[in-house]
mmCIF file of N, CA, C and O in Angstrom:
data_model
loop_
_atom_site.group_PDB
_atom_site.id
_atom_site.type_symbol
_atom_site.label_atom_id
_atom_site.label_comp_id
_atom_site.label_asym_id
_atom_site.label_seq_id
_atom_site.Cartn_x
_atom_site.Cartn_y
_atom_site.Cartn_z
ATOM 1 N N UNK A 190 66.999 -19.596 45.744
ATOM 2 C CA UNK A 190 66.727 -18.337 45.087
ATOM 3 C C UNK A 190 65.218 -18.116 45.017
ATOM 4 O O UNK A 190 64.527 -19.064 44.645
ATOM 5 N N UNK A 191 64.557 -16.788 45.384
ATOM 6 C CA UNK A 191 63.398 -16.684 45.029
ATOM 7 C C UNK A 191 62.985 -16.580 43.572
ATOM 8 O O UNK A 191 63.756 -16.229 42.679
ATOM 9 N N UNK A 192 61.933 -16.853 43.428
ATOM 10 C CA UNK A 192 61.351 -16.901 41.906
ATOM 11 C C UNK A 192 60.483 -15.751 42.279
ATOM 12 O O UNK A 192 59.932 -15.527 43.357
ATOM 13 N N UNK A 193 60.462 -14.667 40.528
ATOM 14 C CA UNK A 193 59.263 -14.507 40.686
ATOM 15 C C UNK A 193 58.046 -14.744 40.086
ATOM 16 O O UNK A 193 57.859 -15.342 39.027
ATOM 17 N N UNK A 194 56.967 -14.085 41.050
ATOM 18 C CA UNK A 194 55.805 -14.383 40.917
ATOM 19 C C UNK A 194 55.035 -13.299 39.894
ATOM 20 O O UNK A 194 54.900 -12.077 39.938
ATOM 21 N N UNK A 195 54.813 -13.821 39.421
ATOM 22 C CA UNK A 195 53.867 -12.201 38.232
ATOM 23 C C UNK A 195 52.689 -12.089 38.806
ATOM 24 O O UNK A 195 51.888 -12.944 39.184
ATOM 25 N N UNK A 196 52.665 -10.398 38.839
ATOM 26 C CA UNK A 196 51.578 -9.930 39.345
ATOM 27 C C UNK A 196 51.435 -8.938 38.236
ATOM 28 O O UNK A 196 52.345 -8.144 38.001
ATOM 29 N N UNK A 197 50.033 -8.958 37.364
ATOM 30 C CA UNK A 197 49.386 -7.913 37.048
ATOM 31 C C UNK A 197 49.548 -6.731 37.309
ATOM 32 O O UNK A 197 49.813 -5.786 36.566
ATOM 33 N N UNK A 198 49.342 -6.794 38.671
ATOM 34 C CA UNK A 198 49.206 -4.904 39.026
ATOM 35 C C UNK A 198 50.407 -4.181 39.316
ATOM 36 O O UNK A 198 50.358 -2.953 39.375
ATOM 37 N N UNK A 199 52.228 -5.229 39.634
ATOM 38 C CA UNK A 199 53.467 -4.706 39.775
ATOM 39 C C UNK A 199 54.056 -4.903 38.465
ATOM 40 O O UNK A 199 54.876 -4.110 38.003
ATOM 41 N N UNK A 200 53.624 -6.036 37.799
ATOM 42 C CA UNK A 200 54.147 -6.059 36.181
ATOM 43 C C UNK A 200 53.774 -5.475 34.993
ATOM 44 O O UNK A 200 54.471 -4.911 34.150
ATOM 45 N N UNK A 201 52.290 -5.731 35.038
ATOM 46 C CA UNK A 201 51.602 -5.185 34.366
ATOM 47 C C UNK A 201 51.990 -4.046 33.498
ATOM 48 O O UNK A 201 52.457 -3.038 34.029
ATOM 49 N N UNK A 202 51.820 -4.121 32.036
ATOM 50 C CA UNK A 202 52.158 -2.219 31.516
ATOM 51 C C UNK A 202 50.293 -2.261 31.045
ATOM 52 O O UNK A 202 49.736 -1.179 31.234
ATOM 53 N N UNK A 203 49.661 -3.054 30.649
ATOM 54 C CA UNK A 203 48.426 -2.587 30.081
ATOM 55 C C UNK A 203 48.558 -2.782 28.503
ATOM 56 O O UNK A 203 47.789 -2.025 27.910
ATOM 57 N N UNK A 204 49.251 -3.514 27.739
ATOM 58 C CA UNK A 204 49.762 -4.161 26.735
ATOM 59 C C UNK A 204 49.535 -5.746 26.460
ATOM 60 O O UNK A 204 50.347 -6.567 26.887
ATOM 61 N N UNK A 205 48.787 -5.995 25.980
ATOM 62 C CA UNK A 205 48.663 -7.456 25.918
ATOM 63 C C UNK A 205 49.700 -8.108 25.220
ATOM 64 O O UNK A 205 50.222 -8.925 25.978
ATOM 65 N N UNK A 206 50.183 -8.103 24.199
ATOM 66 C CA UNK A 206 51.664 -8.477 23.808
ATOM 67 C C UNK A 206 52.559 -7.994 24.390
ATOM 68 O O UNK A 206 53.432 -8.853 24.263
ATOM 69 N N UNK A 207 53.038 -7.083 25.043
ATOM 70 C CA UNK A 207 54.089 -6.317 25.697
ATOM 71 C C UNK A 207 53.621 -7.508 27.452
ATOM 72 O O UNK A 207 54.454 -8.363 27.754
ATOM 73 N N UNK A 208 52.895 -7.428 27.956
ATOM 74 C CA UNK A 208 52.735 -8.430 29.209
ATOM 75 C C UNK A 208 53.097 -10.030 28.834
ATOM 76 O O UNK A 208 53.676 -10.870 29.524
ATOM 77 N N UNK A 209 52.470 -10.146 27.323
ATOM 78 C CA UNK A 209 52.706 -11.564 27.206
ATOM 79 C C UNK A 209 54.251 -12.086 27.213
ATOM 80 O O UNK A 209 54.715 -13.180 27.535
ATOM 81 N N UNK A 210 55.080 -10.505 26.583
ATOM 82 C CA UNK A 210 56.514 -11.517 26.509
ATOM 83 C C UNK A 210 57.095 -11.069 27.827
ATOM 84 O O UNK A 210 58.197 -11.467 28.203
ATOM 85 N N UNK A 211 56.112 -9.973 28.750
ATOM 86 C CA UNK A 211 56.927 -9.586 29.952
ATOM 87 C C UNK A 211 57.053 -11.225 31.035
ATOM 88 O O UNK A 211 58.057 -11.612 31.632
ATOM 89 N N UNK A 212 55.723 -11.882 30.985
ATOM 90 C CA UNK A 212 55.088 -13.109 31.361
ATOM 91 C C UNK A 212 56.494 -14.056 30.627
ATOM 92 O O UNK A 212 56.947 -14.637 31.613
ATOM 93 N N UNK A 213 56.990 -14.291 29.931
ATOM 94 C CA UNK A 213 57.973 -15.317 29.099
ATOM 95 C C UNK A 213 59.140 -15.074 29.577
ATOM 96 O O UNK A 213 59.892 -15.888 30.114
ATOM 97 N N UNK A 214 59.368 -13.647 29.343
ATOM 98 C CA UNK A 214 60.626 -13.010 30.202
ATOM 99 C C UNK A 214 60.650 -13.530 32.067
ATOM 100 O O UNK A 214 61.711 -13.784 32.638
ATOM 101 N N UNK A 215 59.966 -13.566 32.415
ATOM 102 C CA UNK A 215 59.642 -14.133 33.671
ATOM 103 C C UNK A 215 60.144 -15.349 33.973
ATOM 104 O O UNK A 215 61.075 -15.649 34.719
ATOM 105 N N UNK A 216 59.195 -16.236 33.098
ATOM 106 C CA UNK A 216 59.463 -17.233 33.003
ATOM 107 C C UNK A 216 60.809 -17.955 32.615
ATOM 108 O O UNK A 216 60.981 -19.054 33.143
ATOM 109 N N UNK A 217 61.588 -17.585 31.938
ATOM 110 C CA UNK A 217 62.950 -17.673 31.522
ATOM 111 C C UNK A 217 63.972 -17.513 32.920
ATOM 112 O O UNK A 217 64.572 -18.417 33.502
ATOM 113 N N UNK A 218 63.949 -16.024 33.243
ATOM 114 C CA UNK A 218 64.600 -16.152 34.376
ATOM 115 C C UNK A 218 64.428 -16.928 35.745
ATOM 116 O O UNK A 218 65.414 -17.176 36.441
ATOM 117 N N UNK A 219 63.264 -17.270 36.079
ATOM 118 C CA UNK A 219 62.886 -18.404 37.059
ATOM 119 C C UNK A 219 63.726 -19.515 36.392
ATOM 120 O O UNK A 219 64.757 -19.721 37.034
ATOM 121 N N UNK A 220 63.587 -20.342 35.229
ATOM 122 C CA UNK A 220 64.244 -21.589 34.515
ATOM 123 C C UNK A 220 65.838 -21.143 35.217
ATOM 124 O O UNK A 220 66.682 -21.654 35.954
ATOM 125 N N UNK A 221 65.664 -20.124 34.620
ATOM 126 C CA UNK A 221 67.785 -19.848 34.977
ATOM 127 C C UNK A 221 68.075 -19.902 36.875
ATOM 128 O O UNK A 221 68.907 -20.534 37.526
ATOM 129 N N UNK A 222 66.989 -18.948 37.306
ATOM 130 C CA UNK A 222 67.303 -19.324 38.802
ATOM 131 C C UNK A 222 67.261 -20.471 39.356
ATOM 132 O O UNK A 222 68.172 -20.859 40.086
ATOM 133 N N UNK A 223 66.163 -21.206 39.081
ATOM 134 C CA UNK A 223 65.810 -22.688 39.606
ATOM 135 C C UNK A 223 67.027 -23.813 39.207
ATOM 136 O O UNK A 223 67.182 -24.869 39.820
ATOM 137 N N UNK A 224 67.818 -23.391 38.107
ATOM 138 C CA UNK A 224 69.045 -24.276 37.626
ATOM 139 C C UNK A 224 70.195 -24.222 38.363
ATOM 140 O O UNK A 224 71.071 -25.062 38.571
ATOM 141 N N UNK A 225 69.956 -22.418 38.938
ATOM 142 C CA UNK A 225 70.974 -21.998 39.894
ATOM 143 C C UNK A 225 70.657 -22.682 41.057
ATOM 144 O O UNK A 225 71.584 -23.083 41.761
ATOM 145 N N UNK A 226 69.832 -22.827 41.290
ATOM 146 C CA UNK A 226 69.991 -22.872 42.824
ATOM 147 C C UNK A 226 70.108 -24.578 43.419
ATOM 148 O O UNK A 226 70.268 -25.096 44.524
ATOM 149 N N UNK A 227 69.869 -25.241 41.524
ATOM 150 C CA UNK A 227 69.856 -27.064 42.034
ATOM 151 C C UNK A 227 71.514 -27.142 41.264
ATOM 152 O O UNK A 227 71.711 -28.105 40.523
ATOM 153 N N UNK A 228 72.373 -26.378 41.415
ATOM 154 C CA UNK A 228 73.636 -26.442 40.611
ATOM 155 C C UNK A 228 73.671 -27.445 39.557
ATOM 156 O O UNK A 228 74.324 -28.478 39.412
ATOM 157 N N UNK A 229 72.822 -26.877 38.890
ATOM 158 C CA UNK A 229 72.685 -27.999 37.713
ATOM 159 C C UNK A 229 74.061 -27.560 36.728
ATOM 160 O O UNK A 229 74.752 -26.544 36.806
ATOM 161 N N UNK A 230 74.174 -28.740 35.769
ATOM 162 C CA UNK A 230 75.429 -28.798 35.036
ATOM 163 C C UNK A 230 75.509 -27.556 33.864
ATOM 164 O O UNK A 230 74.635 -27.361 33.019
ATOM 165 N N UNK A 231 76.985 -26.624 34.043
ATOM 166 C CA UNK A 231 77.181 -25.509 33.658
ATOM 167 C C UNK A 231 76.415 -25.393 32.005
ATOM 168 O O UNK A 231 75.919 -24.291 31.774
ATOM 169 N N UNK A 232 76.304 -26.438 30.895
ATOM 170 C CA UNK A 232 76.491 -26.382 29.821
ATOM 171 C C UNK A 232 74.693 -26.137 30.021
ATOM 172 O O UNK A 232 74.530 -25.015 29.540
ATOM 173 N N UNK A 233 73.581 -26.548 30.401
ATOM 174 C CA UNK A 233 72.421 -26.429 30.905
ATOM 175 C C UNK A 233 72.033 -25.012 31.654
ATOM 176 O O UNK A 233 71.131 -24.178 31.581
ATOM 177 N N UNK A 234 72.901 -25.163 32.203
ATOM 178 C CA UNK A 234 73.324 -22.562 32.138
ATOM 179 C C UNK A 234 72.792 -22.198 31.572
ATOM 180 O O UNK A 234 71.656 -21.762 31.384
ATOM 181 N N UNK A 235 74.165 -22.450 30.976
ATOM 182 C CA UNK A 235 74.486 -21.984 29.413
ATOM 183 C C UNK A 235 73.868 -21.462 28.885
ATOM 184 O O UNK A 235 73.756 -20.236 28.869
ATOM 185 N N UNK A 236 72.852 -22.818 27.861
ATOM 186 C CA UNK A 236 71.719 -22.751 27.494
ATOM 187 C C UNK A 236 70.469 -21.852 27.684
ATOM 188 O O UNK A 236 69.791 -21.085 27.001
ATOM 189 N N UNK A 237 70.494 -22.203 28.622
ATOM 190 C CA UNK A 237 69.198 -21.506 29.457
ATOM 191 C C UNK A 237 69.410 -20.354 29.583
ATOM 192 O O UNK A 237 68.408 -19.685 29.331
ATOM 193 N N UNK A 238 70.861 -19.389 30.055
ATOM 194 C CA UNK A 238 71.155 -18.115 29.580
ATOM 195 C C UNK A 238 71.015 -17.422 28.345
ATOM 196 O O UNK A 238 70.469 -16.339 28.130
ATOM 197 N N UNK A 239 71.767 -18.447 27.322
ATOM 198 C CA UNK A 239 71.472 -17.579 25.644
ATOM 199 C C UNK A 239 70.055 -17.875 25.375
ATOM 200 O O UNK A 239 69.616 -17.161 24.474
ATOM 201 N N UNK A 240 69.053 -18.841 25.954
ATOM 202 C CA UNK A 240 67.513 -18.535 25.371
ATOM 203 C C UNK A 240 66.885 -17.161 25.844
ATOM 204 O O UNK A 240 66.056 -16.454 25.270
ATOM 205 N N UNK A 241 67.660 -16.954 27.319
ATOM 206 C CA UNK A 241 67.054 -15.582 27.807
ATOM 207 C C UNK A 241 67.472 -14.266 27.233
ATOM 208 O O UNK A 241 66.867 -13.199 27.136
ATOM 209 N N UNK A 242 69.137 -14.779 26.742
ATOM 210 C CA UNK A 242 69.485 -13.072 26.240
ATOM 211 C C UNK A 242 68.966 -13.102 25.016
ATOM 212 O O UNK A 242 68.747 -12.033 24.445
ATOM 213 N N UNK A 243 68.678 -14.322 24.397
ATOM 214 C CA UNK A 243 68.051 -14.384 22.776
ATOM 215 C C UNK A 243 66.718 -13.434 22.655
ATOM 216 O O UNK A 243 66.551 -12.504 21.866
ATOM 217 N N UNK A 244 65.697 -13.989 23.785
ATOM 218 C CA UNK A 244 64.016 -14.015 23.898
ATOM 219 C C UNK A 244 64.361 -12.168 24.294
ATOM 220 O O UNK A 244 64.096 -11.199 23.582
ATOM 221 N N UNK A 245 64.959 -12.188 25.532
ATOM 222 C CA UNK A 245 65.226 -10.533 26.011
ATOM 223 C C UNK A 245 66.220 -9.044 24.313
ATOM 224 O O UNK A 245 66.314 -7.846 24.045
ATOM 225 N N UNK A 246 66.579 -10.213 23.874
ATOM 226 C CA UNK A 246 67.038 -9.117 22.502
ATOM 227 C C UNK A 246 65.577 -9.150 21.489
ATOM 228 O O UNK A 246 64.943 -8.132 21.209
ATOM 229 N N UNK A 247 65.306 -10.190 21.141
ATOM 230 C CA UNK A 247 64.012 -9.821 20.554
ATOM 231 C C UNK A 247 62.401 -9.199 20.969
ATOM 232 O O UNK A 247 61.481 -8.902 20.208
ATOM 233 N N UNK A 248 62.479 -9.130 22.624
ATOM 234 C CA UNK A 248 61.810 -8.502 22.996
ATOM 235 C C UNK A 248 61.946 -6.543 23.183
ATOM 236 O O UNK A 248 61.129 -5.729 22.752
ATOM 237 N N UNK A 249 63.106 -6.275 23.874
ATOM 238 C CA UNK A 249 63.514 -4.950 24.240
ATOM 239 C C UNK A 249 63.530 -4.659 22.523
ATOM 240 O O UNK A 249 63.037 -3.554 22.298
ATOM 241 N N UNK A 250 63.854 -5.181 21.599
ATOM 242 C CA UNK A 250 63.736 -4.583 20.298
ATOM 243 C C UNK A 250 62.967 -4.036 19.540
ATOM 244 O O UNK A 250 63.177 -3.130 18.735
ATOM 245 N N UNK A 251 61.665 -4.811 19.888
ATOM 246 C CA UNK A 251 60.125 -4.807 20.075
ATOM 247 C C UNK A 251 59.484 -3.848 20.661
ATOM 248 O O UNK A 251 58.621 -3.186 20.084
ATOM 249 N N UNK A 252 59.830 -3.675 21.848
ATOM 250 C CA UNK A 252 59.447 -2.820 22.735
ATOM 251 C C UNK A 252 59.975 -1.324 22.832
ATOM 252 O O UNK A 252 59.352 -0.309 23.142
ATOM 253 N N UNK A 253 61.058 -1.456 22.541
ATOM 254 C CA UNK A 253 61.579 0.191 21.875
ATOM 255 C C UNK A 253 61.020 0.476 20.794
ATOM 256 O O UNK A 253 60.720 1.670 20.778
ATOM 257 N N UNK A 254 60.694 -0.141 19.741
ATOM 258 C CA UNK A 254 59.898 -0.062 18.440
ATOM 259 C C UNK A 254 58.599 0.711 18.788
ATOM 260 O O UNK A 254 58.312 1.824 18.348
ATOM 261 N N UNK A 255 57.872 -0.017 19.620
ATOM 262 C CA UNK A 255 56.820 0.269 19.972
ATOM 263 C C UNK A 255 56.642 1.502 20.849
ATOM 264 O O UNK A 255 55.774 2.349 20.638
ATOM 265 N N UNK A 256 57.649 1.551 21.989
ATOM 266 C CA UNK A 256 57.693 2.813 22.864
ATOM 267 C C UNK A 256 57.673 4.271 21.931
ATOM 268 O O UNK A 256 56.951 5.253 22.104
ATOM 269 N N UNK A 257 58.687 4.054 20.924
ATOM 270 C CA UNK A 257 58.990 5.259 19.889
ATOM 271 C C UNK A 257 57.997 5.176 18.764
ATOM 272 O O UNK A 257 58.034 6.198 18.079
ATOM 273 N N UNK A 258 57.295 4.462 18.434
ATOM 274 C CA UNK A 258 55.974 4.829 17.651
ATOM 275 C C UNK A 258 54.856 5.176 18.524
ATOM 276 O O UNK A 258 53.777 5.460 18.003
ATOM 277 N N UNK A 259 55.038 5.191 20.235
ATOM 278 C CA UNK A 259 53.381 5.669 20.712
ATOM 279 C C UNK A 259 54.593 7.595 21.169
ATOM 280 O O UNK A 259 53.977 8.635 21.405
ATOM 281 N N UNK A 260 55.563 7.576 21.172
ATOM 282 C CA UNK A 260 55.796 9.073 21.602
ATOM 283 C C UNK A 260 56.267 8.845 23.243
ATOM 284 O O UNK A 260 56.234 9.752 24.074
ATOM 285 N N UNK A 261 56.861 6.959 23.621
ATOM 286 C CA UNK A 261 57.371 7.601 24.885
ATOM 287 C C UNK A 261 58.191 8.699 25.217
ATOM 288 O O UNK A 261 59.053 9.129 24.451
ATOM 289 N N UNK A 262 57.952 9.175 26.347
ATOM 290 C CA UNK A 262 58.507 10.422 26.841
ATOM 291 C C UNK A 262 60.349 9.864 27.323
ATOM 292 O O UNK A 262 61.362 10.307 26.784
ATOM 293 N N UNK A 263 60.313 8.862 28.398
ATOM 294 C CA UNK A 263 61.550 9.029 28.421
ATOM 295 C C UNK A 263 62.133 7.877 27.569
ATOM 296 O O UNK A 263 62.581 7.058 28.372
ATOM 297 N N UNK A 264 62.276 7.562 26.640
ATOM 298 C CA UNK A 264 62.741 6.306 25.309
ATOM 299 C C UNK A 264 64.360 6.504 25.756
ATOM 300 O O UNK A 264 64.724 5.347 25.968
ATOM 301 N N UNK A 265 65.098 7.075 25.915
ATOM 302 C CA UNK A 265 66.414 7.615 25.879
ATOM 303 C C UNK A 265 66.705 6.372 27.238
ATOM 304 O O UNK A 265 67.268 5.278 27.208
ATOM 305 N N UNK A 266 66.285 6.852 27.941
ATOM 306 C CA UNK A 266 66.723 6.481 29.466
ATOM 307 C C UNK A 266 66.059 4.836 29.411
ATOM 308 O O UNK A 266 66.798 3.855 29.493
ATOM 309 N N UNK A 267 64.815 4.747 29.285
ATOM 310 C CA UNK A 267 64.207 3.523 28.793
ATOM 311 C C UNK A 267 65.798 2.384 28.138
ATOM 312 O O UNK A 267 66.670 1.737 28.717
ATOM 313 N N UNK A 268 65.497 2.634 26.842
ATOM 314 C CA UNK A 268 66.841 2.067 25.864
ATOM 315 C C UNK A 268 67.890 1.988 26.785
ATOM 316 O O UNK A 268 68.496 0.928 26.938
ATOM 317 N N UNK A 269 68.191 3.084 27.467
ATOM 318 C CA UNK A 269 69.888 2.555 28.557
ATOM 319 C C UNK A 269 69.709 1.641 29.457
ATOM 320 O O UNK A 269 70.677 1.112 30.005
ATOM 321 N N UNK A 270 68.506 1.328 29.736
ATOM 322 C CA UNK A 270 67.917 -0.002 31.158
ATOM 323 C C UNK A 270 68.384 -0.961 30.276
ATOM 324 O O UNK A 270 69.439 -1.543 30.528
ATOM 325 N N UNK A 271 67.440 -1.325 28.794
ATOM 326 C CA UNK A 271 67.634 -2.318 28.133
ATOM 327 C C UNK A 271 69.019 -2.606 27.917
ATOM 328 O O UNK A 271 69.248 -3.803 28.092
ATOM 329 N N UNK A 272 70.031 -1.926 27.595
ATOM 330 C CA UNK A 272 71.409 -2.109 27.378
ATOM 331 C C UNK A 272 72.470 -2.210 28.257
ATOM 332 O O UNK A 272 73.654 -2.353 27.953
ATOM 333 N N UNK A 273 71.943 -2.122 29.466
ATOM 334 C CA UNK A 273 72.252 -2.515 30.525
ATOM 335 C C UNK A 273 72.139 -3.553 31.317
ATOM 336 O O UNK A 273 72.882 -4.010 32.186
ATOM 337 N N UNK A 274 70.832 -3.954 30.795
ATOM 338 C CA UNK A 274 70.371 -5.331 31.373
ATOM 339 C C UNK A 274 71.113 -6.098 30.360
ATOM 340 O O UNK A 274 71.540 -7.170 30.789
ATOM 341 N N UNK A 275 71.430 -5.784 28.898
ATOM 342 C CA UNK A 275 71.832 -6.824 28.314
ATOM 343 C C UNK A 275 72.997 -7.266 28.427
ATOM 344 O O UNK A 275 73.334 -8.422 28.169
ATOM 345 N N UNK A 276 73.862 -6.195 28.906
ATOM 346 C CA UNK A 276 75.164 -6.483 28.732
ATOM 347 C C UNK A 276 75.718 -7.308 30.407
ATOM 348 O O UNK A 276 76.715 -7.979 30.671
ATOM 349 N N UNK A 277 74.273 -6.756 31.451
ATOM 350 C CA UNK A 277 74.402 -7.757 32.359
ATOM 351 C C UNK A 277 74.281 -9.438 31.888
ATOM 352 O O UNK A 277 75.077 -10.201 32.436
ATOM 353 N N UNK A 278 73.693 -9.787 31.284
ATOM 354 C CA UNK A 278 73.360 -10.928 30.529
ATOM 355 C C UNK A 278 74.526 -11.451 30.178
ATOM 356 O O UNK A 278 75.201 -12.284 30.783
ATOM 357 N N UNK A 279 74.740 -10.883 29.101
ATOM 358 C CA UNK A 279 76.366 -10.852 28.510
ATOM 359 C C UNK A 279 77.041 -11.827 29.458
ATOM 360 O O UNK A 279 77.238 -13.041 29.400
ATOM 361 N N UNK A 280 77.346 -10.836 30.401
ATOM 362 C CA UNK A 280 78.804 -10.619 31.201
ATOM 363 C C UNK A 280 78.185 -12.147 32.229
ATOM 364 O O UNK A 280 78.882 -13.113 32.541
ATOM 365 N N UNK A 281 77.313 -12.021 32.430
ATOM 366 C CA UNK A 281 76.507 -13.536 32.982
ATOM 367 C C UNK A 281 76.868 -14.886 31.890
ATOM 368 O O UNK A 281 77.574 -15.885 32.028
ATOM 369 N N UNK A 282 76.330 -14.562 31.178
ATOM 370 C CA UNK A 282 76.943 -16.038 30.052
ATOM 371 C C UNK A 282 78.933 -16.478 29.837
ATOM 372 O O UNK A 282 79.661 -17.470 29.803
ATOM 373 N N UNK A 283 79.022 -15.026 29.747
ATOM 374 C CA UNK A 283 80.772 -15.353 29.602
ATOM 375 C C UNK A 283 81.547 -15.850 30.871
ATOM 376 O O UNK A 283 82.747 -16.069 30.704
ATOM 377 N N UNK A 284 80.970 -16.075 32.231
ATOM 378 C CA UNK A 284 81.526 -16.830 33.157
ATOM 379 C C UNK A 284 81.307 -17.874 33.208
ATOM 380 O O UNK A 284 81.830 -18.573 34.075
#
């Protein structure tokens, strides 16, 4: 599986806390791919899945907070990515 690589200028929002947990968020899913791809033992998944949907719920929570106190424009559509990604998550842990 490829990992990715963080780049500033494709990741980047211009947020130093908002990059820092984008940077963690990163990092999490590499842990989960790299487990995938050495078929490491399911319960080690697992794990490694609920730290990401944990870290990814307290982040997107954060980050909608923040989007709707600066006046993002599209917050609506924004929020449906997040709830989408989560419930991809979800549906990832329950197999």
């Amino acid at each position: 599986m490829t990992m990715i690589v963080w780049d500033e200028k494709k990741y980047g929002v211009g947020h130093e806390l908002l990059d820092k947990q984008h940077k963690q968020l990163v990092t999490l899913i590499n842990e989960f791919c790299e487990h995938m791809s050495l078929d490491t033992h399911s319960e080690i998944l697992h794990d490694t899945l609920q730290s990401l949907h944990h870290y990814a719920q307290e982040h997107l929570k954060f980050e909608e907070k923040l989007l709707g106190e600066m006046g993002f424009d599209n917050l609506e559509n924004h929020i449906k990515s997040h709830t989408d990604y989560l419930e991809m998550v979800t549906e990832l842990s329950m197999e």
